[in-house]
CSV table of N, CA and C in Angstrom, one decimal:
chain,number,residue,atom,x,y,z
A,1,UNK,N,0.8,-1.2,0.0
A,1,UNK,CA,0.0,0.0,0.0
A,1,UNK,C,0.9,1.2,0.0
A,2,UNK,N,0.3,2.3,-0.8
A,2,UNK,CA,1.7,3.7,-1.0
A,2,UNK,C,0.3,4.9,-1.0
A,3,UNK,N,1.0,5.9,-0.2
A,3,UNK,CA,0.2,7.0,0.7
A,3,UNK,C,0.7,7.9,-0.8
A,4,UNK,N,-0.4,8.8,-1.0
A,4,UNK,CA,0.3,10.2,-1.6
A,4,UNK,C,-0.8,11.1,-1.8
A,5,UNK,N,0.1,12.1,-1.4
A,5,UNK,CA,-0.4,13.4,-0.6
A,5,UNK,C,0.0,14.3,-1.7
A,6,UNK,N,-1.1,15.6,-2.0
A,6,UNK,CA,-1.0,16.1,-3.0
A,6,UNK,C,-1.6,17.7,-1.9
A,7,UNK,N,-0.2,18.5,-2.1
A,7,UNK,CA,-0.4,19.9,-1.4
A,7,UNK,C,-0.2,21.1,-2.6
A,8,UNK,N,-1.5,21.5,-2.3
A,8,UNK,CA,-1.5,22.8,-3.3
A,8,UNK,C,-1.0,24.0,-2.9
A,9,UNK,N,-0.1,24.8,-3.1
A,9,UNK,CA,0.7,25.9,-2.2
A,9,UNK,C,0.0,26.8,-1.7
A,10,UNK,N,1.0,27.6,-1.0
A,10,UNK,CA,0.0,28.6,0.3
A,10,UNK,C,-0.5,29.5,-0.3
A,11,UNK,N,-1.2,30.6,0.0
A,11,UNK,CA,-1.6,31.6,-0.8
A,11,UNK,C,-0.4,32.8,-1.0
A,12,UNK,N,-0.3,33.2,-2.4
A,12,UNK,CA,1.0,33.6,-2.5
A,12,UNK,C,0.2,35.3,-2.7
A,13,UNK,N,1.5,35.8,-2.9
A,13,UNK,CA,1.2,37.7,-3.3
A,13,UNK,C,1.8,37.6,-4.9
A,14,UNK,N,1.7,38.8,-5.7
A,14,UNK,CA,2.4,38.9,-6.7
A,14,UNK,C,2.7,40.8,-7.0
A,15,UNK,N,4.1,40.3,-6.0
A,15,UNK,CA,4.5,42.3,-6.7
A,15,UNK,C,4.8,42.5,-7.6
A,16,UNK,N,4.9,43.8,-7.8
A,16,UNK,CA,4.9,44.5,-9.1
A,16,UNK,C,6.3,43.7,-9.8
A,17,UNK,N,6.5,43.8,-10.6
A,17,UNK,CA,7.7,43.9,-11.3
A,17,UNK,C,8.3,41.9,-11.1
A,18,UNK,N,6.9,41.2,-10.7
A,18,UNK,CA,7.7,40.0,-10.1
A,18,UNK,C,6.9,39.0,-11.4
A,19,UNK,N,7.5,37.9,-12.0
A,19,UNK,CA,7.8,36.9,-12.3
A,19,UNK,C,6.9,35.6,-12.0
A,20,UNK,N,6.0,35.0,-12.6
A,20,UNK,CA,5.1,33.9,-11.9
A,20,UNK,C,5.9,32.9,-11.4
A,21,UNK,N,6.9,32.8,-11.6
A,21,UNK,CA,7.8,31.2,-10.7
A,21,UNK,C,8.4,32.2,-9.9
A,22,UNK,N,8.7,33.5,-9.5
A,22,UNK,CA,9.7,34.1,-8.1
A,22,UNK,C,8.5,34.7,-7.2
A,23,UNK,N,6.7,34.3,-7.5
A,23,UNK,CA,5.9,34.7,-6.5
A,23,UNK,C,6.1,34.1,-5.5
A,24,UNK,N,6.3,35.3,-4.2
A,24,UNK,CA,6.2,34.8,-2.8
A,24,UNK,C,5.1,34.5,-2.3
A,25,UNK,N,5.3,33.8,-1.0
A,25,UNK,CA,4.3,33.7,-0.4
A,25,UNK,C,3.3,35.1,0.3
A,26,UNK,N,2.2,34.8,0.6
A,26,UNK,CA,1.6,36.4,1.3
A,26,UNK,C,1.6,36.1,2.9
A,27,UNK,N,1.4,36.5,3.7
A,27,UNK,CA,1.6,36.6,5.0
A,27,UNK,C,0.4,35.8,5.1
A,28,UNK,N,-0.8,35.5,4.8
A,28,UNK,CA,-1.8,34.8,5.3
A,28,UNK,C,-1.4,33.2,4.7
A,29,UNK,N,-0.2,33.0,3.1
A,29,UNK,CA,0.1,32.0,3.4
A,29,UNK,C,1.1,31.3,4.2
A,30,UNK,N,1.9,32.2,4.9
A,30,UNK,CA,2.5,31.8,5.6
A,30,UNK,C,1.9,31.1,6.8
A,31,UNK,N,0.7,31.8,6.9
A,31,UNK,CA,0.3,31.2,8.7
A,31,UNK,C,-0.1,30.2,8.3
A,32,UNK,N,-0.8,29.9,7.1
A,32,UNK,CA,-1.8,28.7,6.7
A,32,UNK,C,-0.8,27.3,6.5
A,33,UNK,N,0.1,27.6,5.9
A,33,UNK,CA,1.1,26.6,5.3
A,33,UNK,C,1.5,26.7,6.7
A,34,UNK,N,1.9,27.1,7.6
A,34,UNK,CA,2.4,26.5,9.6
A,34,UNK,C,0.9,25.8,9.8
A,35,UNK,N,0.2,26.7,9.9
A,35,UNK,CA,-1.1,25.4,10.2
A,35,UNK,C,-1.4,24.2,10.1
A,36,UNK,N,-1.5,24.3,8.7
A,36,UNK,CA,-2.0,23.3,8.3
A,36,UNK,C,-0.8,22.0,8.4
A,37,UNK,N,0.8,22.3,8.3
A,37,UNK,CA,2.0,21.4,8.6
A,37,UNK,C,1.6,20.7,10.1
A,38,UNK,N,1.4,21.7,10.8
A,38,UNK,CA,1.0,21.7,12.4
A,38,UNK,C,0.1,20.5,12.5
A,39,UNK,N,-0.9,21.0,11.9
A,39,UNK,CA,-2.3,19.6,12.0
A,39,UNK,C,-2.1,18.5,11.4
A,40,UNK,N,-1.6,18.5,10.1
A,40,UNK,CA,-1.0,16.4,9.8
A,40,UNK,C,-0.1,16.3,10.2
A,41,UNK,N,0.7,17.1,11.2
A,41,UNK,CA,2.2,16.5,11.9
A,41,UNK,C,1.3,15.7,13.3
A,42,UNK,N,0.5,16.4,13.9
A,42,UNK,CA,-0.3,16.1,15.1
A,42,UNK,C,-1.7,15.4,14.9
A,43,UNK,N,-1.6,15.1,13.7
A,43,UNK,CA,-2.9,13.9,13.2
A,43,UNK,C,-2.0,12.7,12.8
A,44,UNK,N,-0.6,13.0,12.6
A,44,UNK,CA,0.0,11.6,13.0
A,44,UNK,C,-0.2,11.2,11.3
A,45,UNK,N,0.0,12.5,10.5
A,45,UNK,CA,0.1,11.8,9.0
A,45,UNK,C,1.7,11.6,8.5
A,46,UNK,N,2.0,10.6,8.3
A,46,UNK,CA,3.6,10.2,8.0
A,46,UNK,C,3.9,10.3,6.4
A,47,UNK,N,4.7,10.9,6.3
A,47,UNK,CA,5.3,11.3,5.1
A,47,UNK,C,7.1,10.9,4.7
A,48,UNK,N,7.1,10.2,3.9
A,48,UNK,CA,8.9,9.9,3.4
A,48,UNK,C,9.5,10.8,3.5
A,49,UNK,N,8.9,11.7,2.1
A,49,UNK,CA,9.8,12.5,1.1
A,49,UNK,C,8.8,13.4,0.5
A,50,UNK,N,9.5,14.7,0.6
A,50,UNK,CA,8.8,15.6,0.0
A,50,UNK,C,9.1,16.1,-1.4
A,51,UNK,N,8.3,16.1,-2.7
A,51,UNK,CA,8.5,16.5,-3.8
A,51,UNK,C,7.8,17.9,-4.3
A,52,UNK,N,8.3,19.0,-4.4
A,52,UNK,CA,7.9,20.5,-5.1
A,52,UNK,C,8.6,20.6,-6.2
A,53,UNK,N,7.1,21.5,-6.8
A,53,UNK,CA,7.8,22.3,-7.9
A,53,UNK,C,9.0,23.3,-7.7
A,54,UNK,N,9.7,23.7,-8.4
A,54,UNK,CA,11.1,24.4,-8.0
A,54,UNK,C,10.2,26.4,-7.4
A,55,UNK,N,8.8,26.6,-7.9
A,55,UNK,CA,8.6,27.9,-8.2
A,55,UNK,C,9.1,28.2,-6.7
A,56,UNK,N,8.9,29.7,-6.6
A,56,UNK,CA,8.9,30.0,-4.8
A,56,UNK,C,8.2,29.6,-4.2
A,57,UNK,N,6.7,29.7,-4.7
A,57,UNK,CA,5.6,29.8,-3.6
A,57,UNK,C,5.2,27.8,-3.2
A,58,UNK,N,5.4,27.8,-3.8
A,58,UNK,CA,5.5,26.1,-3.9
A,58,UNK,C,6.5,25.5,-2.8
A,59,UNK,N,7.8,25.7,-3.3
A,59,UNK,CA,9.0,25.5,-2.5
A,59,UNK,C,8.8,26.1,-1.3
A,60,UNK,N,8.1,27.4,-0.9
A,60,UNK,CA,8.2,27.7,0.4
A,60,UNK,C,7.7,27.3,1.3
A,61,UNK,N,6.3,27.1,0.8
A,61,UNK,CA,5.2,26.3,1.5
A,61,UNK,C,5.8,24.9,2.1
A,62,UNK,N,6.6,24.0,1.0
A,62,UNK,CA,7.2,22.6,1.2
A,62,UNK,C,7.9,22.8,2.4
A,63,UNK,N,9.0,23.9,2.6
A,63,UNK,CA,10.2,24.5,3.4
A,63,UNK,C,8.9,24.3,4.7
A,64,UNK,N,8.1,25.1,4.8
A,64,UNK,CA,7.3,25.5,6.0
A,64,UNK,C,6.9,24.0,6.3
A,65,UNK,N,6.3,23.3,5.3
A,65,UNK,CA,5.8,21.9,6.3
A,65,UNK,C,7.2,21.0,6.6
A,66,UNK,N,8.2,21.3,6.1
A,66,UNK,CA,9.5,21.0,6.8
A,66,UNK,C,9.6,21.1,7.7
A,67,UNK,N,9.9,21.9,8.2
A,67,UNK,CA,9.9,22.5,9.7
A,67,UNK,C,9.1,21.5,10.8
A,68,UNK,N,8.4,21.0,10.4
A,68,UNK,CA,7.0,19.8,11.1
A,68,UNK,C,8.2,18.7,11.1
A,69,UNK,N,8.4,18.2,9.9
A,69,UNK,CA,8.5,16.9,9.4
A,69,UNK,C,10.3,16.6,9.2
A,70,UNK,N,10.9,17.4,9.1
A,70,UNK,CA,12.7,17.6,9.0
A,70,UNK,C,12.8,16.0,8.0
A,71,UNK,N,12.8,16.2,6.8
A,71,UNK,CA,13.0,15.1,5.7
A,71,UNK,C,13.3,15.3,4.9
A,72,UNK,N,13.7,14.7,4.0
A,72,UNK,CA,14.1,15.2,2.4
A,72,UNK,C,13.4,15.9,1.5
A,73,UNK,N,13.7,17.0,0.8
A,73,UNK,CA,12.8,17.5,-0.3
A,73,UNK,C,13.6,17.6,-1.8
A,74,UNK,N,12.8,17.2,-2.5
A,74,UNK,CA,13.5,17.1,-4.0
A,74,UNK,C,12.8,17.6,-4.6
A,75,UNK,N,13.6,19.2,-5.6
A,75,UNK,CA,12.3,19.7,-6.5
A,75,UNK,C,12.0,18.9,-7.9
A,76,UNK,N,10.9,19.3,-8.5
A,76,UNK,CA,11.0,18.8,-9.7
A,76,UNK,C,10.3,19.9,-10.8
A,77,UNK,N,11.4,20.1,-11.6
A,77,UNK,CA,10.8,21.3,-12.1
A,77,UNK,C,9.5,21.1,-13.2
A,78,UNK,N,8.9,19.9,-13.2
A,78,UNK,CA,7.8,19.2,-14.0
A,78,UNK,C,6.2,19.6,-13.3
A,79,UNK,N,6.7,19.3,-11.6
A,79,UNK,CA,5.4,19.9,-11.0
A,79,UNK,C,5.7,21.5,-11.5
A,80,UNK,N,6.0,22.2,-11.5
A,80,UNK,CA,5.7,23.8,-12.2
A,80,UNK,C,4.8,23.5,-13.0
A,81,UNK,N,3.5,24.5,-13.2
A,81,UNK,CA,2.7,24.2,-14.0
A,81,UNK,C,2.2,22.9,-14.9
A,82,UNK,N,2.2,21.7,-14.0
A,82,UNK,CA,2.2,20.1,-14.3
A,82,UNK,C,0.6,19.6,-14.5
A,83,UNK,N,0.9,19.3,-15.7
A,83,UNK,CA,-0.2,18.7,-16.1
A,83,UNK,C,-0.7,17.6,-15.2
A,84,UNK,N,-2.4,17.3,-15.4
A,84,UNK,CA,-2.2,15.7,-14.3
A,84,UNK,C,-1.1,14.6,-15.3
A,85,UNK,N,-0.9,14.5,-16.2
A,85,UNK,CA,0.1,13.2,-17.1
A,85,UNK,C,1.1,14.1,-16.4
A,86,UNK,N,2.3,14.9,-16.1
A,86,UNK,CA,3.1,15.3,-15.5
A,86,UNK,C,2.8,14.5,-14.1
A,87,UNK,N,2.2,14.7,-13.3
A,87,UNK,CA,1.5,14.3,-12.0
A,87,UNK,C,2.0,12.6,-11.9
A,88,UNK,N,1.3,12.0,-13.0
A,88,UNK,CA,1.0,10.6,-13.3
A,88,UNK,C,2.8,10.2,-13.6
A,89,UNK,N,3.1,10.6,-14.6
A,89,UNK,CA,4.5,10.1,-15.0
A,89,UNK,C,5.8,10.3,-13.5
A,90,UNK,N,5.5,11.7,-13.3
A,90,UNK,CA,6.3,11.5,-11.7
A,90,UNK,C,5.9,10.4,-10.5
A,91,UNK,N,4.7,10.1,-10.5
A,91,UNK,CA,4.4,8.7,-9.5
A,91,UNK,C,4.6,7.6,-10.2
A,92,UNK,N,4.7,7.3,-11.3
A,92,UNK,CA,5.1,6.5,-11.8
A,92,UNK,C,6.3,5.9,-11.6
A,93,UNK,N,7.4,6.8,-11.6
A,93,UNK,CA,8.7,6.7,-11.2
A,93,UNK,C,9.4,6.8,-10.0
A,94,UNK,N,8.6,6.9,-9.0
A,94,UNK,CA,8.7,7.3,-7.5
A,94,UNK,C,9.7,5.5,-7.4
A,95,UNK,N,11.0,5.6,-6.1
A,95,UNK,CA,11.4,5.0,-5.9
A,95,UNK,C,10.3,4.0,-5.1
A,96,UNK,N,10.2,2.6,-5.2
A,96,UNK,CA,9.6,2.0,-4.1
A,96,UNK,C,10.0,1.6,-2.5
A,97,UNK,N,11.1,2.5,-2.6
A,97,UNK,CA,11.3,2.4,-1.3
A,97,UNK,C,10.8,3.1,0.3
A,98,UNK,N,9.8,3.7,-0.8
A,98,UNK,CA,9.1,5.4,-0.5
A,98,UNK,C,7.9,4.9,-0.5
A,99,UNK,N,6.9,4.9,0.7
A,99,UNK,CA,5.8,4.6,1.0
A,99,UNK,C,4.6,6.0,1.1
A,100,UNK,N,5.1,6.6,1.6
A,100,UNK,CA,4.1,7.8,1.7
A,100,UNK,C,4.9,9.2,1.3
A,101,UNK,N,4.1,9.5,0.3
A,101,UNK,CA,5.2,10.6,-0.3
A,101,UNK,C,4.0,12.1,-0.5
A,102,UNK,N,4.7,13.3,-0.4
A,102,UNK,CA,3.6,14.4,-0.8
A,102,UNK,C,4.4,15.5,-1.7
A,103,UNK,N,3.6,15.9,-2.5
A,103,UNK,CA,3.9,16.3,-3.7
A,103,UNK,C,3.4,18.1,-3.3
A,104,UNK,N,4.2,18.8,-3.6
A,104,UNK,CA,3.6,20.1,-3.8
A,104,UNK,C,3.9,21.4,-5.2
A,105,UNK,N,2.5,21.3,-5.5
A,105,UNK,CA,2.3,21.7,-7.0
A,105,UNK,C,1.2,22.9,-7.3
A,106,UNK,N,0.7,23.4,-8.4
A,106,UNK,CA,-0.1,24.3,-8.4
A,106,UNK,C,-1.5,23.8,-9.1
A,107,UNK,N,-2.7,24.5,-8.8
A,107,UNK,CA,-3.7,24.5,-9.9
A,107,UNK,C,-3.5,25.1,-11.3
A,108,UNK,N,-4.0,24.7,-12.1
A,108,UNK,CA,-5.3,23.4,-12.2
A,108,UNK,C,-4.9,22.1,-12.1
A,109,UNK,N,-3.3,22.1,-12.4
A,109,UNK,CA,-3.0,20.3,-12.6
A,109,UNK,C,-3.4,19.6,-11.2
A,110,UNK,N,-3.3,20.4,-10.5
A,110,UNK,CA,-2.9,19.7,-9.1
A,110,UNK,C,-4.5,19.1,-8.7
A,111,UNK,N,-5.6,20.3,-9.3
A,111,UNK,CA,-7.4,19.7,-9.2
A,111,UNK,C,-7.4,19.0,-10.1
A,112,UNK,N,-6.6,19.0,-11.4
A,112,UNK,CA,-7.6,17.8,-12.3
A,112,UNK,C,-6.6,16.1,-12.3
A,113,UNK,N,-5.0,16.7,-11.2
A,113,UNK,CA,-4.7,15.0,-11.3
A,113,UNK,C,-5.9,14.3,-9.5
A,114,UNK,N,-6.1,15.5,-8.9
A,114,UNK,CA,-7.0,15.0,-7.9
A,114,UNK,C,-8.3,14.2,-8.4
A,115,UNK,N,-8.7,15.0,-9.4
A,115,UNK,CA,-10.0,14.4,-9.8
A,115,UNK,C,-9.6,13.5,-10.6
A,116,UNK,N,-8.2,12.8,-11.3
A,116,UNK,CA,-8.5,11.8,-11.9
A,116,UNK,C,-8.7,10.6,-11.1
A,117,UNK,N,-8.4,10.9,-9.7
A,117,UNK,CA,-8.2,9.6,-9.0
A,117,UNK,C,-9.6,9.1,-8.0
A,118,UNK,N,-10.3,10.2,-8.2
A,118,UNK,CA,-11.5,10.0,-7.0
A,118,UNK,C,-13.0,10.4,-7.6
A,119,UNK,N,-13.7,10.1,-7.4
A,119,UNK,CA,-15.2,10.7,-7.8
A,119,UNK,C,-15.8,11.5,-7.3
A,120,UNK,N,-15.3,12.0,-6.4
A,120,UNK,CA,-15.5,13.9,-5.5
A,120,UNK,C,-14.2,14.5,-6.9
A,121,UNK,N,-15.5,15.9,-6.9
A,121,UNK,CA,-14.6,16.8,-7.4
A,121,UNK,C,-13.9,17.3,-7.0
A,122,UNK,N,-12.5,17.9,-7.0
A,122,UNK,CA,-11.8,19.0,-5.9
A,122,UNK,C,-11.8,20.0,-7.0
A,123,UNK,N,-11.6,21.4,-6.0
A,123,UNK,CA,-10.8,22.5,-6.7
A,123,UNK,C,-10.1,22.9,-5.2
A,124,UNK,N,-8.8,22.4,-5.5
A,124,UNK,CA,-7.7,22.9,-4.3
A,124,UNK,C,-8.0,24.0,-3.7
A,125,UNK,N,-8.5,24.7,-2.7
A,125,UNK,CA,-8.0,26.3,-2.0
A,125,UNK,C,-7.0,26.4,-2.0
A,126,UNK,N,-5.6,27.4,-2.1
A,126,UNK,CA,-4.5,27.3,-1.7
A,126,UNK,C,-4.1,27.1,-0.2
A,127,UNK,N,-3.2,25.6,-0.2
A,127,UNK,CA,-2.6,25.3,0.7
A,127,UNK,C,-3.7,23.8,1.3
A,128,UNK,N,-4.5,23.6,0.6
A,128,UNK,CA,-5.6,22.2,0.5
A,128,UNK,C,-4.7,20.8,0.4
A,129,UNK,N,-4.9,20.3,1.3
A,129,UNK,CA,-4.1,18.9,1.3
A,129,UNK,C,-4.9,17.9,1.0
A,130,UNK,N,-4.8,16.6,0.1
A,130,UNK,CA,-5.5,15.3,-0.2
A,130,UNK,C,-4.6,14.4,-0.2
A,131,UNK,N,-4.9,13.4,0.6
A,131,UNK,CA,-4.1,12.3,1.0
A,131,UNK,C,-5.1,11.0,0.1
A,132,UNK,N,-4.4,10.3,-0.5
A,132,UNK,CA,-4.9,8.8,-1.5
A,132,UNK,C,-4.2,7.7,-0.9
A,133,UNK,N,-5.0,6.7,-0.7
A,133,UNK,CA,-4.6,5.6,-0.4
A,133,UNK,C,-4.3,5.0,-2.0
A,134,UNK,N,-3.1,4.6,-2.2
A,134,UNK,CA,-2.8,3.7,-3.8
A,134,UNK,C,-2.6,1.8,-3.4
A,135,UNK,N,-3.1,1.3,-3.9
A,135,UNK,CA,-3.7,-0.1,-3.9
A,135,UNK,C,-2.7,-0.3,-4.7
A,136,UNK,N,-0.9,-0.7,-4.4
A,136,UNK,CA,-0.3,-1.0,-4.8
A,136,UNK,C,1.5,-1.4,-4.3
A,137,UNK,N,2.1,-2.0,-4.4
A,137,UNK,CA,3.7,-2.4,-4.0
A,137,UNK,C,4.8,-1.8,-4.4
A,138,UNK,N,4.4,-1.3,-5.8
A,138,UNK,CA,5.3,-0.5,-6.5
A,138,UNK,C,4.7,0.6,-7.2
A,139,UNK,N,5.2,1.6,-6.9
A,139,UNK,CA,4.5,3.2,-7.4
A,139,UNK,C,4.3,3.4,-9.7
A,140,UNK,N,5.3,1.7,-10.0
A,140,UNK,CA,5.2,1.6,-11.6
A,140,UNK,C,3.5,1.1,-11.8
A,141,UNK,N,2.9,0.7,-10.5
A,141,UNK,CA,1.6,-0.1,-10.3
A,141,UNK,C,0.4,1.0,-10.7
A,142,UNK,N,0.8,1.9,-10.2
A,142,UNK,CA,-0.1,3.5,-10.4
A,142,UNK,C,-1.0,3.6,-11.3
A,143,UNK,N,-0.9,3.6,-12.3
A,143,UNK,CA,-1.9,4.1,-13.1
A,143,UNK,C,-3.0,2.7,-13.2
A,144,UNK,N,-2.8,1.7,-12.7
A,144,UNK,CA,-4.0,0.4,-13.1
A,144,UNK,C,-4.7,0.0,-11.5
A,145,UNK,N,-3.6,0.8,-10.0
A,145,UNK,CA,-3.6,0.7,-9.3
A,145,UNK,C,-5.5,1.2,-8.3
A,146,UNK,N,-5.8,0.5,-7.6
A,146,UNK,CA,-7.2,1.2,-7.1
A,146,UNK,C,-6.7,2.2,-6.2
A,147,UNK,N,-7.4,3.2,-6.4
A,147,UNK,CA,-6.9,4.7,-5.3
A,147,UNK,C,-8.4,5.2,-4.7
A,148,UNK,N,-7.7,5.8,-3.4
A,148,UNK,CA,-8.9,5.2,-2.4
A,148,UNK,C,-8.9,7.1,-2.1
A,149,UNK,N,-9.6,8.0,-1.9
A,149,UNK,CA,-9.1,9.3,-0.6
A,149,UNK,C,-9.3,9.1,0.6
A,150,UNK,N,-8.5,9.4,1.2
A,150,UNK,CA,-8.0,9.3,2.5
A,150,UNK,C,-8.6,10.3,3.6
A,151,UNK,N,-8.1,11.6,2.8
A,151,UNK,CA,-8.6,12.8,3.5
A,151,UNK,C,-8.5,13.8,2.8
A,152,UNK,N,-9.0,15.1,2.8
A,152,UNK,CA,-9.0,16.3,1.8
A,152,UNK,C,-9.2,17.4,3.3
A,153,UNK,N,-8.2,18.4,3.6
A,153,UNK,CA,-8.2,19.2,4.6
A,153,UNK,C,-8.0,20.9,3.9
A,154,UNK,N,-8.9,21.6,3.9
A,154,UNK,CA,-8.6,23.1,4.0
A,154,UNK,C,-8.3,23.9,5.1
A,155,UNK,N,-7.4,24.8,4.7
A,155,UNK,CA,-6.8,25.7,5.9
A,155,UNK,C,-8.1,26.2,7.1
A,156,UNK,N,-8.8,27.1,6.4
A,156,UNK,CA,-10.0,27.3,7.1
A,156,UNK,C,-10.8,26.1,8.0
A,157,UNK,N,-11.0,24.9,7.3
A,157,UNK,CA,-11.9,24.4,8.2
A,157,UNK,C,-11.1,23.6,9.2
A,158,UNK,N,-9.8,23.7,9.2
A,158,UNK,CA,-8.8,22.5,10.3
A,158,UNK,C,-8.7,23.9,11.7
């Protein structure tokens, strides 16, 4: 059985003169992104390895649930603007040594690889976490594998 958690980034700002991959976070996502790390670290949600897109707001968010979890993070510059097949082909290749893994990435990919896997619709809030149970041994199992949701948490209602 392989856990994977799919975190949409915190709510970011965008100043003048700034760049869509150098958006920071905004101060309301900073508290959200500690929150919300706060609540699956003390709900006893276990995570390997952490995988982000390289952007800032993405990466900082990951950094913030760090702080909870003190574990490996590896970017992937594919989650940046990742399609759900982007989404699919990175779990596909996830080491099997890696049981529960969480990904942090942006909308829309990040709502429509959610909805390939479940029959609830999502649209991520920023900083929305969904955890999938995957019905499989090896993460190459993925795409034929049965996937179950686990949990779907927004900032506001935790």
């Amino acid at each position: 059985m392989k856990t994977l958690i799919l975190v949409r980034h915190a709510k970011s700002d965008w100043p003048e003169n700034t760049e869509d991959f150098d958006r920071p976070l905004a101060e309301k996502g900073l508290h959200d992104a500690e929150k919300m790390s706060h609540f699956l670290k003390n709900n006893n949600i276990e995570i390997d390895k952490f995988f982000s897109s390289p952007a800032l707001r993405a990466l900082t968010t990951c950094e913030i649930f760090n702080k909870e979890y003190q574990i490996e993070i590896e970017t992937i510059p594919k989650l940046y603007n990742a399609s759900d097949t982007n989404f699919e082909n990175i779990t596909l290749g996830l080491d099997d040594s890696l049981n529960k893994v969480a990904m942090f990435s942006h909308n829309n990919g990040i709502s429509n690889f959610a909805n390939s896997m479940s029959d609830i619709m999502f649209m991520f809030p920023t900083c929305g976490v969904a955890g999938f149970q995957i019905d499989c041994n090896s993460w190459s199992d993925f795409h034929d594998a049965k996937k179950k949701l686990i949990f779907f948490y927004e900032p506001k209602k935790i």
